[in-house]
mmCIF file of C-alpha atoms in Angstrom:
data_model
loop_
_atom_site.group_PDB
_atom_site.id
_atom_site.type_symbol
_atom_site.label_atom_id
_atom_site.label_comp_id
_atom_site.label_asym_id
_atom_site.label_seq_id
_atom_site.Cartn_x
_atom_site.Cartn_y
_atom_site.Cartn_z
ATOM 1 C CA MET P 1 0.000 0.000 0.000
ATOM 2 C CA SER P 2 1.304 3.448 -0.935
ATOM 3 C CA ASP P 3 -0.019 6.971 -1.254
ATOM 4 C CA THR P 4 -0.485 6.374 -4.980
ATOM 5 C CA ASP P 5 -2.907 3.479 -4.480
ATOM 6 C CA HIS P 6 -6.580 4.022 -5.225
ATOM 7 C CA CYS P 7 -9.586 2.406 -3.535
ATOM 8 C CA VAL P 8 -12.838 2.659 -5.490
ATOM 9 C CA ILE P 9 -16.116 1.964 -3.680
ATOM 10 C CA VAL P 10 -19.142 1.204 -5.843
ATOM 11 C CA GLY P 11 -22.312 2.194 -4.015
ATOM 12 C CA ALA P 12 -22.902 5.192 -1.722
ATOM 13 C CA SER P 13 -24.845 3.054 0.734
ATOM 14 C CA HIS P 14 -24.558 2.670 4.509
ATOM 15 C CA ALA P 15 -21.835 0.099 3.880
ATOM 16 C CA GLY P 16 -20.085 2.116 1.178
ATOM 17 C CA ALA P 17 -19.996 5.265 3.285
ATOM 18 C CA GLN P 18 -18.671 3.297 6.259
ATOM 19 C CA VAL P 19 -15.793 1.918 4.184
ATOM 20 C CA ALA P 20 -14.980 5.322 2.721
ATOM 21 C CA LEU P 21 -15.005 7.202 6.028
ATOM 22 C CA ASN P 22 -12.899 4.608 7.880
ATOM 23 C CA LEU P 23 -10.203 3.735 5.342
ATOM 24 C CA SER P 24 -7.833 6.559 6.220
ATOM 25 C CA LYS P 25 -8.491 6.049 9.954
ATOM 26 C CA ALA P 26 -7.445 2.422 9.506
ATOM 27 C CA GLY P 27 -4.192 3.429 7.825
ATOM 28 C CA TRP P 28 -4.983 3.583 4.111
ATOM 29 C CA ALA P 29 -2.683 6.231 2.613
ATOM 30 C CA GLY P 30 -3.994 6.296 -0.944
ATOM 31 C CA ALA P 31 -6.879 7.938 -2.770
ATOM 32 C CA ILE P 32 -10.505 7.012 -2.016
ATOM 33 C CA THR P 33 -13.409 7.433 -4.437
ATOM 34 C CA LEU P 34 -17.018 6.727 -3.489
ATOM 35 C CA LEU P 35 -19.372 6.275 -6.457
ATOM 36 C CA GLY P 36 -23.153 6.598 -6.017
ATOM 37 C CA GLU P 37 -25.996 6.431 -8.523
ATOM 38 C CA GLU P 38 -28.234 8.820 -6.593
ATOM 39 C CA PRO P 39 -27.442 12.551 -6.672
ATOM 40 C CA HIS P 40 -27.609 12.835 -2.864
ATOM 41 C CA LEU P 41 -25.050 12.417 -0.121
ATOM 42 C CA PRO P 42 -25.359 8.954 1.477
ATOM 43 C CA TYR P 43 -28.401 8.926 3.750
ATOM 44 C CA HIS P 44 -30.160 6.869 6.421
ATOM 45 C CA ARG P 45 -32.667 4.521 4.783
ATOM 46 C CA PRO P 46 -34.707 3.209 7.766
ATOM 47 C CA PRO P 47 -36.544 6.555 8.254
ATOM 48 C CA LEU P 48 -37.762 6.483 4.635
ATOM 49 C CA SER P 49 -40.822 4.399 5.530
ATOM 50 C CA LYS P 50 -41.397 6.329 8.768
ATOM 51 C CA ASP P 51 -40.352 9.922 9.568
ATOM 52 C CA PHE P 52 -39.420 10.868 6.008
ATOM 53 C CA LEU P 53 -42.591 9.416 4.504
ATOM 54 C CA ALA P 54 -44.642 11.218 7.161
ATOM 55 C CA GLY P 55 -42.933 14.519 6.357
ATOM 56 C CA GLY P 56 -41.286 14.773 9.773
ATOM 57 C CA LYS P 57 -37.739 14.936 8.389
ATOM 58 C CA THR P 58 -36.104 16.391 5.303
ATOM 59 C CA LEU P 59 -33.532 14.565 3.213
ATOM 60 C CA ASP P 60 -30.810 16.876 4.524
ATOM 61 C CA GLN P 61 -31.626 15.648 8.028
ATOM 62 C CA LEU P 62 -31.131 12.033 6.901
ATOM 63 C CA HIS P 63 -27.577 12.440 5.603
ATOM 64 C CA LEU P 64 -25.205 9.971 7.239
ATOM 65 C CA ARG P 65 -22.518 12.655 7.414
ATOM 66 C CA PRO P 66 -22.182 16.189 6.018
ATOM 67 C CA GLN P 67 -19.907 16.830 3.054
ATOM 68 C CA GLN P 68 -17.134 18.072 5.356
ATOM 69 C CA HIS P 69 -16.704 14.630 6.903
ATOM 70 C CA TYR P 70 -15.927 13.100 3.509
ATOM 71 C CA ASP P 71 -13.527 15.940 2.712
ATOM 72 C CA ASN P 72 -11.742 15.457 6.035
ATOM 73 C CA ALA P 73 -11.446 11.698 5.384
ATOM 74 C CA GLY P 74 -9.906 12.284 1.959
ATOM 75 C CA VAL P 75 -12.926 10.852 0.133
ATOM 76 C CA THR P 76 -13.812 11.997 -3.372
ATOM 77 C CA LEU P 77 -17.567 11.716 -3.804
ATOM 78 C CA ARG P 78 -18.832 11.129 -7.316
ATOM 79 C CA LEU P 79 -22.608 11.171 -7.075
ATOM 80 C CA GLY P 80 -25.083 10.560 -9.882
ATOM 81 C CA GLU P 81 -22.552 8.178 -11.435
ATOM 82 C CA ARG P 82 -23.516 4.653 -12.473
ATOM 83 C CA VAL P 83 -20.945 1.902 -12.918
ATOM 84 C CA ILE P 84 -21.714 -0.333 -15.897
ATOM 85 C CA ALA P 85 -18.703 -2.677 -15.934
ATOM 86 C CA VAL P 86 -15.723 -3.876 -13.925
ATOM 87 C CA ASN P 87 -12.598 -5.283 -15.589
ATOM 88 C CA ARG P 88 -10.528 -7.184 -13.036
ATOM 89 C CA ASP P 89 -7.691 -7.813 -15.510
ATOM 90 C CA SER P 90 -7.096 -4.105 -16.132
ATOM 91 C CA HIS P 91 -8.257 -3.072 -12.634
ATOM 92 C CA THR P 92 -10.746 -0.551 -14.026
ATOM 93 C CA VAL P 93 -14.399 0.373 -13.620
ATOM 94 C CA THR P 94 -16.377 1.881 -16.478
ATOM 95 C CA LEU P 95 -19.057 4.505 -15.847
ATOM 96 C CA ALA P 96 -22.244 5.089 -17.824
ATOM 97 C CA SER P 97 -20.764 8.415 -18.916
ATOM 98 C CA GLY P 98 -18.006 6.515 -20.742
ATOM 99 C CA ALA P 99 -15.310 7.498 -18.263
ATOM 100 C CA SER P 100 -13.222 4.868 -16.503
ATOM 101 C CA LEU P 101 -11.386 4.736 -13.185
ATOM 102 C CA ALA P 102 -8.356 2.642 -12.289
ATOM 103 C CA TYR P 103 -8.353 0.916 -8.919
ATOM 104 C CA ASP P 104 -5.922 -0.956 -6.729
ATOM 105 C CA LYS P 105 -8.662 -2.080 -4.342
ATOM 106 C CA LEU P 106 -12.354 -2.284 -5.220
ATOM 107 C CA VAL P 107 -15.364 -2.561 -2.910
ATOM 108 C CA PHE P 108 -18.847 -3.550 -3.981
ATOM 109 C CA ALA P 109 -21.394 -1.880 -1.680
ATOM 110 C CA THR P 110 -24.155 -2.034 -4.261
ATOM 111 C CA GLY P 111 -26.972 -2.902 -1.846
ATOM 112 C CA ALA P 112 -30.231 -4.337 -3.095
ATOM 113 C CA ARG P 113 -33.199 -3.339 -5.237
ATOM 114 C CA VAL P 114 -36.907 -3.866 -4.718
ATOM 115 C CA ARG P 115 -38.566 -7.024 -5.926
ATOM 116 C CA ARG P 116 -41.185 -5.896 -8.416
ATOM 117 C CA LEU P 117 -44.734 -7.172 -8.863
ATOM 118 C CA PRO P 118 -45.075 -7.680 -12.642
ATOM 119 C CA ILE P 119 -48.849 -7.782 -13.000
ATOM 120 C CA ASP P 120 -51.354 -5.832 -15.097
ATOM 121 C CA GLY P 121 -51.532 -2.185 -14.094
ATOM 122 C CA GLU P 122 -48.118 -2.023 -12.401
ATOM 123 C CA SER P 123 -47.186 1.072 -14.421
ATOM 124 C CA LEU P 124 -50.273 3.031 -13.322
ATOM 125 C CA PRO P 125 -49.614 6.265 -11.413
ATOM 126 C CA GLY P 126 -50.229 5.459 -7.773
ATOM 127 C CA VAL P 127 -48.380 2.115 -7.747
ATOM 128 C CA ARG P 128 -45.230 2.738 -5.744
ATOM 129 C CA TYR P 129 -42.245 0.947 -4.226
ATOM 130 C CA LEU P 130 -40.166 1.926 -1.185
ATOM 131 C CA ARG P 131 -36.400 1.929 -1.504
ATOM 132 C CA SER P 132 -35.042 5.402 -2.217
ATOM 133 C CA ALA P 133 -35.672 9.040 -1.364
ATOM 134 C CA ALA P 134 -37.050 9.482 -4.879
ATOM 135 C CA ASP P 135 -39.639 6.757 -4.210
ATOM 136 C CA ILE P 136 -40.841 8.604 -1.099
ATOM 137 C CA ALA P 137 -40.902 11.962 -2.885
ATOM 138 C CA ALA P 138 -43.172 10.448 -5.545
ATOM 139 C CA ILE P 139 -45.592 9.194 -2.868
ATOM 140 C CA GLN P 140 -45.590 12.537 -1.064
ATOM 141 C CA ARG P 141 -46.549 14.370 -4.258
ATOM 142 C CA GLU P 142 -49.675 12.212 -4.509
ATOM 143 C CA LEU P 143 -50.766 12.033 -0.868
ATOM 144 C CA ASP P 144 -53.210 14.942 -0.935
ATOM 145 C CA GLU P 145 -55.326 12.974 -3.439
ATOM 146 C CA VAL P 146 -55.160 9.705 -1.487
ATOM 147 C CA LYS P 147 -57.829 8.381 0.866
ATOM 148 C CA ASN P 148 -57.325 4.607 0.511
ATOM 149 C CA VAL P 149 -53.950 2.873 0.654
ATOM 150 C CA VAL P 150 -53.215 -0.792 -0.032
ATOM 151 C CA VAL P 151 -49.861 -2.084 1.195
ATOM 152 C CA ILE P 152 -48.784 -5.254 -0.590
ATOM 153 C CA GLY P 153 -46.448 -7.246 1.610
ATOM 154 C CA GLY P 154 -46.646 -7.814 5.349
ATOM 155 C CA GLY P 155 -42.939 -7.654 6.149
ATOM 156 C CA TYR P 156 -41.314 -4.945 8.245
ATOM 157 C CA ILE P 157 -41.199 -2.357 5.450
ATOM 158 C CA GLY P 158 -44.844 -2.965 4.561
ATOM 159 C CA LEU P 159 -46.021 -2.774 8.160
ATOM 160 C CA GLU P 160 -43.971 0.365 8.818
ATOM 161 C CA ALA P 161 -45.480 2.004 5.743
ATOM 162 C CA ALA P 162 -48.956 0.927 6.867
ATOM 163 C CA ALA P 163 -48.390 2.467 10.296
ATOM 164 C CA THR P 164 -47.189 5.732 8.749
ATOM 165 C CA MET P 165 -50.131 5.925 6.382
ATOM 166 C CA ARG P 166 -52.569 5.202 9.198
ATOM 167 C CA LYS P 167 -51.013 7.920 11.371
ATOM 168 C CA LEU P 168 -51.534 10.297 8.430
ATOM 169 C CA GLY P 169 -55.242 9.461 8.519
ATOM 170 C CA ARG P 170 -55.510 7.215 5.454
ATOM 171 C CA ASP P 171 -57.630 4.067 5.298
ATOM 172 C CA VAL P 172 -55.127 1.218 5.052
ATOM 173 C CA THR P 173 -55.332 -2.404 3.958
ATOM 174 C CA VAL P 174 -52.343 -4.758 4.144
ATOM 175 C CA VAL P 175 -52.326 -7.742 1.770
ATOM 176 C CA GLU P 176 -49.925 -10.612 2.499
ATOM 177 C CA ALA P 177 -49.537 -13.725 0.325
ATOM 178 C CA ALA P 178 -48.360 -15.902 3.238
ATOM 179 C CA ASP P 179 -50.725 -17.111 5.946
ATOM 180 C CA ARG P 180 -49.424 -14.551 8.451
ATOM 181 C CA VAL P 181 -47.557 -11.247 8.441
ATOM 182 C CA LEU P 182 -43.795 -11.380 9.063
ATOM 183 C CA GLN P 183 -43.813 -15.096 8.286
ATOM 184 C CA ARG P 184 -40.345 -15.079 6.713
ATOM 185 C CA VAL P 185 -38.616 -13.282 9.564
ATOM 186 C CA THR P 186 -40.243 -14.145 12.885
ATOM 187 C CA SER P 187 -42.428 -16.466 14.937
ATOM 188 C CA PRO P 188 -46.225 -16.909 15.001
ATOM 189 C CA THR P 189 -46.287 -15.132 18.382
ATOM 190 C CA MET P 190 -44.831 -11.967 16.853
ATOM 191 C CA SER P 191 -47.111 -12.234 13.827
ATOM 192 C CA ARG P 192 -50.185 -12.387 16.073
ATOM 193 C CA PHE P 193 -48.952 -9.432 18.096
ATOM 194 C CA PHE P 194 -48.381 -7.158 15.108
ATOM 195 C CA THR P 195 -51.661 -8.214 13.542
ATOM 196 C CA ARG P 196 -53.432 -7.229 16.758
ATOM 197 C CA VAL P 197 -51.622 -3.882 16.967
ATOM 198 C CA HIS P 198 -52.421 -2.924 13.397
ATOM 199 C CA GLU P 199 -56.043 -3.967 13.698
ATOM 200 C CA GLU P 200 -56.340 -1.937 16.910
ATOM 201 C CA GLU P 201 -55.033 1.040 14.947
ATOM 202 C CA GLY P 202 -57.668 0.560 12.254
ATOM 203 C CA VAL P 203 -55.710 -1.335 9.586
ATOM 204 C CA ARG P 204 -57.396 -4.160 7.705
ATOM 205 C CA ILE P 205 -55.058 -7.132 7.266
ATOM 206 C CA ILE P 206 -55.720 -9.788 4.624
ATOM 207 C CA VAL P 207 -53.425 -12.835 4.593
ATOM 208 C CA ASP P 208 -53.061 -15.954 2.456
ATOM 209 C CA THR P 209 -54.098 -13.881 -0.543
ATOM 210 C CA GLY P 210 -52.321 -12.912 -3.744
ATOM 211 C CA VAL P 211 -52.757 -9.820 -5.903
ATOM 212 C CA THR P 212 -53.777 -10.366 -9.520
ATOM 213 C CA ARG P 213 -53.856 -6.864 -10.995
ATOM 214 C CA PHE P 214 -54.045 -3.133 -10.395
ATOM 215 C CA THR P 215 -57.211 -1.545 -11.729
ATOM 216 C CA GLY P 216 -57.754 1.919 -13.152
ATOM 217 C CA THR P 217 -57.392 3.857 -16.387
ATOM 218 C CA ASP P 218 -55.423 7.089 -15.993
ATOM 219 C CA ARG P 219 -54.309 6.202 -12.451
ATOM 220 C CA LEU P 220 -54.743 3.551 -9.802
ATOM 221 C CA ALA P 221 -58.299 2.943 -8.625
ATOM 222 C CA GLY P 222 -58.097 -0.440 -6.921
ATOM 223 C CA VAL P 223 -56.171 -3.627 -6.190
ATOM 224 C CA GLU P 224 -57.715 -6.902 -7.319
ATOM 225 C CA LEU P 225 -57.076 -9.892 -5.078
ATOM 226 C CA ALA P 226 -56.927 -13.564 -6.051
ATOM 227 C CA SER P 227 -60.311 -13.967 -4.370
ATOM 228 C CA GLY P 228 -61.820 -11.579 -6.904
ATOM 229 C CA GLU P 229 -62.327 -8.766 -4.396
ATOM 230 C CA ILE P 230 -61.221 -5.326 -5.551
ATOM 231 C CA VAL P 231 -59.953 -3.143 -2.718
ATOM 232 C CA ALA P 232 -60.305 0.576 -3.451
ATOM 233 C CA ALA P 233 -56.960 2.370 -3.529
ATOM 234 C CA GLU P 234 -55.518 5.592 -4.857
ATOM 235 C CA LEU P 235 -52.106 4.478 -3.625
ATOM 236 C CA ALA P 236 -50.567 1.003 -3.551
ATOM 237 C CA ILE P 237 -47.234 0.534 -1.790
ATOM 238 C CA VAL P 238 -45.470 -2.665 -2.830
ATOM 239 C CA GLY P 239 -43.036 -4.100 -0.283
ATOM 240 C CA ILE P 240 -42.401 -7.730 -1.194
ATOM 241 C CA GLY P 241 -38.686 -7.956 -0.508
ATOM 242 C CA VAL P 242 -35.428 -7.055 -2.216
ATOM 243 C CA ILE P 243 -32.885 -8.623 -4.557
ATOM 244 C CA PRO P 244 -29.131 -8.145 -3.962
ATOM 245 C CA ASN P 245 -27.362 -6.185 -6.687
ATOM 246 C CA VAL P 246 -24.747 -8.710 -7.781
ATOM 247 C CA GLU P 247 -24.801 -8.268 -11.552
ATOM 248 C CA LEU P 248 -21.631 -6.155 -11.805
ATOM 249 C CA ALA P 249 -19.708 -8.644 -9.693
ATOM 250 C CA ALA P 250 -21.098 -11.667 -11.532
ATOM 251 C CA ASP P 251 -20.294 -10.131 -14.920
ATOM 252 C CA ALA P 252 -16.751 -9.560 -13.657
ATOM 253 C CA GLY P 253 -16.441 -13.304 -13.009
ATOM 254 C CA LEU P 254 -16.869 -13.279 -9.225
ATOM 255 C CA ALA P 255 -18.773 -16.038 -7.428
ATOM 256 C CA CYS P 256 -22.288 -15.017 -6.382
ATOM 257 C CA SER P 257 -24.836 -17.164 -4.584
ATOM 258 C CA ASN P 258 -27.261 -15.371 -2.253
ATOM 259 C CA GLY P 259 -25.187 -12.240 -2.812
ATOM 260 C CA ILE P 260 -21.540 -11.651 -3.661
ATOM 261 C CA ASP P 261 -19.565 -14.420 -1.944
ATOM 262 C CA VAL P 262 -16.965 -13.124 0.523
ATOM 263 C CA ASP P 263 -14.831 -14.520 3.343
ATOM 264 C CA GLU P 264 -14.686 -13.466 6.990
ATOM 265 C CA TYR P 265 -12.791 -10.294 6.008
ATOM 266 C CA GLY P 266 -15.243 -9.272 3.291
ATOM 267 C CA ALA P 267 -12.845 -10.332 0.511
ATOM 268 C CA THR P 268 -13.924 -12.120 -2.660
ATOM 269 C CA ALA P 269 -11.794 -14.781 -4.356
ATOM 270 C CA ASP P 270 -9.987 -11.842 -5.973
ATOM 271 C CA PRO P 271 -7.724 -10.406 -3.226
ATOM 272 C CA ASP P 272 -8.176 -6.890 -4.610
ATOM 273 C CA VAL P 273 -11.995 -6.970 -4.540
ATOM 274 C CA TYR P 274 -14.296 -6.823 -1.501
ATOM 275 C CA ALA P 275 -18.026 -6.612 -0.855
ATOM 276 C CA CYS P 276 -20.128 -5.597 2.147
ATOM 277 C CA GLY P 277 -23.669 -4.741 3.184
ATOM 278 C CA ASP P 278 -26.920 -5.976 1.658
ATOM 279 C CA CYS P 279 -25.168 -7.307 -1.448
ATOM 280 C CA ALA P 280 -22.634 -9.490 0.399
ATOM 281 C CA HIS P 281 -23.013 -13.159 1.306
ATOM 282 C CA GLY P 282 -20.300 -13.901 3.796
ATOM 283 C CA THR P 283 -18.930 -15.440 6.939
ATOM 284 C CA ASN P 284 -19.714 -14.232 10.443
ATOM 285 C CA ARG P 285 -17.555 -16.086 12.972
ATOM 286 C CA LEU P 286 -20.543 -16.340 15.345
ATOM 287 C CA PHE P 287 -22.501 -18.527 12.902
ATOM 288 C CA ALA P 288 -21.808 -21.823 11.189
ATOM 289 C CA SER P 289 -23.097 -20.891 7.728
ATOM 290 C CA PRO P 290 -22.525 -17.857 5.500
ATOM 291 C CA LEU P 291 -25.177 -15.154 5.759
ATOM 292 C CA ARG P 292 -26.562 -12.244 3.803
ATOM 293 C CA LEU P 293 -28.211 -9.786 6.171
ATOM 294 C CA GLU P 294 -30.325 -6.792 5.228
ATOM 295 C CA SER P 295 -29.707 -4.412 8.109
ATOM 296 C CA VAL P 296 -28.016 -1.101 8.832
ATOM 297 C CA GLN P 297 -26.037 -2.648 11.684
ATOM 298 C CA ASN P 298 -24.611 -5.352 9.431
ATOM 299 C CA ALA P 299 -23.773 -2.812 6.726
ATOM 300 C CA ASN P 300 -21.939 -0.595 9.199
ATOM 301 C CA ASP P 301 -20.073 -3.389 10.995
ATOM 302 C CA GLN P 302 -19.159 -5.212 7.808
ATOM 303 C CA GLY P 303 -18.098 -1.953 6.154
ATOM 304 C CA LEU P 304 -15.747 -1.208 9.043
ATOM 305 C CA CYS P 305 -14.350 -4.753 8.841
ATOM 306 C CA VAL P 306 -13.647 -4.292 5.123
ATOM 307 C CA ALA P 307 -12.019 -0.885 5.602
ATOM 308 C CA LYS P 308 -9.637 -2.332 8.182
ATOM 309 C CA ALA P 309 -8.857 -5.387 6.065
ATOM 310 C CA ILE P 310 -7.989 -3.235 3.035
ATOM 311 C CA ALA P 311 -5.695 -1.114 5.221
ATOM 312 C CA GLY P 312 -3.955 -4.239 6.533
ATOM 313 C CA ASP P 313 -5.695 -4.668 9.902
ATOM 314 C CA ARG P 314 -7.392 -7.986 9.130
ATOM 315 C CA LYS P 315 -9.831 -9.077 11.821
ATOM 316 C CA PRO P 316 -12.605 -11.637 11.131
ATOM 317 C CA TYR P 317 -16.139 -10.320 11.059
ATOM 318 C CA ALA P 318 -17.885 -11.429 14.255
ATOM 319 C CA ALA P 319 -20.827 -9.280 15.292
ATOM 320 C CA VAL P 320 -24.160 -10.156 16.902
ATOM 321 C CA PRO P 321 -26.816 -9.090 14.370
ATOM 322 C CA TRP P 322 -29.436 -6.647 15.564
ATOM 323 C CA PHE P 323 -32.393 -4.981 13.931
ATOM 324 C CA TRP P 324 -35.250 -2.675 14.825
ATOM 325 C CA SER P 325 -38.667 -1.549 13.629
ATOM 326 C CA ASP P 326 -40.845 1.371 14.753
ATOM 327 C CA GLN P 327 -44.621 1.100 14.305
ATOM 328 C CA TYR P 328 -47.037 3.412 16.171
ATOM 329 C CA ASP P 329 -45.902 3.389 19.825
ATOM 330 C CA VAL P 330 -44.146 0.048 19.374
ATOM 331 C CA LYS P 331 -40.377 -0.236 19.171
ATOM 332 C CA LEU P 332 -39.271 -3.730 18.228
ATOM 333 C CA GLN P 333 -35.591 -4.473 18.854
ATOM 334 C CA ILE P 334 -34.151 -7.795 17.738
ATOM 335 C CA ALA P 335 -30.815 -9.272 18.747
ATOM 336 C CA GLY P 336 -29.477 -12.457 17.179
ATOM 337 C CA LEU P 337 -31.047 -14.728 14.576
ATOM 338 C CA SER P 338 -33.974 -16.971 15.470
ATOM 339 C CA GLN P 339 -33.591 -19.479 12.624
ATOM 340 C CA GLY P 340 -33.368 -23.023 13.931
ATOM 341 C CA TYR P 341 -35.022 -22.355 17.287
ATOM 342 C CA THR P 342 -36.616 -25.321 19.053
ATOM 343 C CA SER P 343 -38.458 -23.464 21.818
ATOM 344 C CA THR P 344 -39.430 -19.988 22.986
ATOM 345 C CA GLN P 345 -39.901 -18.278 26.337
ATOM 346 C CA LEU P 346 -41.913 -15.137 27.064
ATOM 347 C CA ARG P 347 -41.521 -12.283 29.506
ATOM 348 C CA GLY P 348 -44.746 -10.343 29.504
ATOM 349 C CA ASP P 349 -47.984 -10.949 27.629
ATOM 350 C CA PRO P 350 -48.070 -10.436 23.829
ATOM 351 C CA ASP P 351 -51.858 -10.747 23.838
ATOM 352 C CA ALA P 352 -52.388 -7.730 26.107
ATOM 353 C CA GLY P 353 -50.567 -4.422 26.109
ATOM 354 C CA ARG P 354 -47.501 -3.592 24.079
ATOM 355 C CA SER P 355 -44.494 -4.628 26.129
ATOM 356 C CA PHE P 356 -42.863 -8.064 26.280
ATOM 357 C CA ALA P 357 -39.758 -10.015 25.287
ATOM 358 C CA LEU P 358 -39.715 -13.273 23.364
ATOM 359 C CA PHE P 359 -36.610 -15.450 23.661
ATOM 360 C CA TYR P 360 -35.677 -18.049 21.034
ATOM 361 C CA LEU P 361 -33.652 -21.077 22.134
ATOM 362 C CA ASP P 362 -32.094 -24.182 20.685
ATOM 363 C CA GLY P 363 -31.934 -26.467 23.686
ATOM 364 C CA ASP P 364 -30.415 -24.297 26.411
ATOM 365 C CA ARG P 365 -28.618 -22.003 23.952
ATOM 366 C CA LEU P 366 -30.084 -18.537 23.395
ATOM 367 C CA LEU P 367 -30.350 -17.700 19.684
ATOM 368 C CA ALA P 368 -32.250 -14.420 19.649
ATOM 369 C CA VAL P 369 -34.660 -12.090 21.407
ATOM 370 C CA ASP P 370 -37.539 -10.003 20.064
ATOM 371 C CA ALA P 371 -38.000 -7.134 22.535
ATOM 372 C CA ILE P 372 -41.169 -5.062 22.307
ATOM 373 C CA ASN P 373 -40.656 -1.800 24.217
ATOM 374 C CA ARG P 374 -38.134 -3.677 26.387
ATOM 375 C CA PRO P 375 -34.738 -1.989 25.842
ATOM 376 C CA ARG P 376 -33.255 -3.562 28.990
ATOM 377 C CA GLU P 377 -33.828 -7.111 27.741
ATOM 378 C CA PHE P 378 -32.551 -6.163 24.292
ATOM 379 C CA VAL P 379 -29.271 -4.697 25.567
ATOM 380 C CA ALA P 380 -28.643 -7.593 27.957
ATOM 381 C CA ALA P 381 -29.447 -10.168 25.279
ATOM 382 C CA ARG P 382 -26.964 -8.626 22.835
ATOM 383 C CA GLN P 383 -24.204 -8.975 25.397
ATOM 384 C CA LEU P 384 -25.177 -12.504 26.357
ATOM 385 C CA LEU P 385 -25.471 -13.653 22.753
ATOM 386 C CA ALA P 386 -21.894 -12.589 22.140
ATOM 387 C CA ALA P 387 -20.848 -14.744 25.123
ATOM 388 C CA ASP P 388 -22.716 -17.781 23.705
ATOM 389 C CA ALA P 389 -23.943 -18.738 27.175
ATOM 390 C CA ALA P 390 -26.269 -21.585 28.202
ATOM 391 C CA PHE P 391 -29.577 -20.572 29.827
ATOM 392 C CA ASP P 392 -32.184 -21.912 32.196
ATOM 393 C CA ALA P 393 -35.306 -21.464 30.069
ATOM 394 C CA ARG P 394 -37.628 -21.389 33.105
ATOM 395 C CA LYS P 395 -35.783 -18.434 34.577
ATOM 396 C CA LEU P 396 -36.068 -16.515 31.309
ATOM 397 C CA ALA P 397 -39.846 -16.353 31.810
ATOM 398 C CA ASP P 398 -39.516 -14.897 35.315
ATOM 399 C CA GLU P 399 -39.487 -11.105 35.108
ATOM 400 C CA SER P 400 -38.150 -10.837 38.654
ATOM 401 C CA ILE P 401 -34.855 -12.432 37.584
ATOM 402 C CA PRO P 402 -32.367 -10.218 35.702
ATOM 403 C CA LEU P 403 -31.480 -11.705 32.358
ATOM 404 C CA LYS P 404 -27.814 -12.094 33.265
ATOM 405 C CA GLU P 405 -28.825 -14.313 36.172
ATOM 406 C CA CYS P 406 -30.639 -16.744 33.886
ATOM 407 C CA ARG P 407 -27.424 -18.333 32.706
ATOM 408 C CA ARG P 408 -26.740 -21.884 33.772
#
């Protein structure tokens, strides 16, 4: 590594910004260029479906860092620039403008894109997706003419959008193809809880039902379900998941499975190319199998790991995953991953009120916790998950016993 080396980061995402801002701190002496397709400084994405959609925050207030931080870190920002090809033999990236950049180290932080719903009427005005600031701006321009909203997809993004729309006074229906909301990401207990909360707030939830077409002529008028029912809607928000952006890496000959394949340092099979964030499928030392996680925490932690590895401070990625979701007066905080759980234990009552913690176990090993308005349990669980401790499941259900005292 020398002061003439150049690190190019493709994607001005949470992960991309984290790499860019930490490279020089980690000891990188060369040039740093951060390329982003959007014309904006990198910004926080979680508020898009909440405060930003509701009009409570401006885009300037969502910036991860002001311009000065990038200047101080020696980062050249090239925004509104799209990369169309990577040549690993010549160590160059080609931009849509026709320009090319030479790199010594390359980082893919290309994130993910929305999964589209290719049915009749998808192109009608009023059919919207949630991924970028531009998506939210398009919805905001139409809101004054909207009384009825249909949210397609009962995952976290869909439910957050439903909560925001309901708080803005719109009539909201959520349509989920699975037999319960949040089926892909959590337990039946959590699905029942969020269904109850949304119904208490006036949202209609329809599950086990597909969408066949969007109706209307000049703009959206309704959403037709597989049952034949047409739900009136001037706005449909589609939130049915995302697809990792791996095409550039795959076209460059890099291995891609459920994302761009990387090792515990974020490196691909090419020692000069790395990937991190939503687009990366890699090793976390705390888990047996490679993972691709869609979370801000993972993007930030993995981005820092990559920055250090590029600068020569190679430390394996080993972080307890955590996530959050805000809906109405409910703050859900998740620590760990619940996949593979064999039993659960509750603190509090998910069928009454809006405060409890649900622990997921495999035998006596704690895998994860879903904490509803329970920050104490969330913080303690994060620490205990990192220690990989064994637990007495009966004690977990006893609210009089501090979580740290539930270890065997």
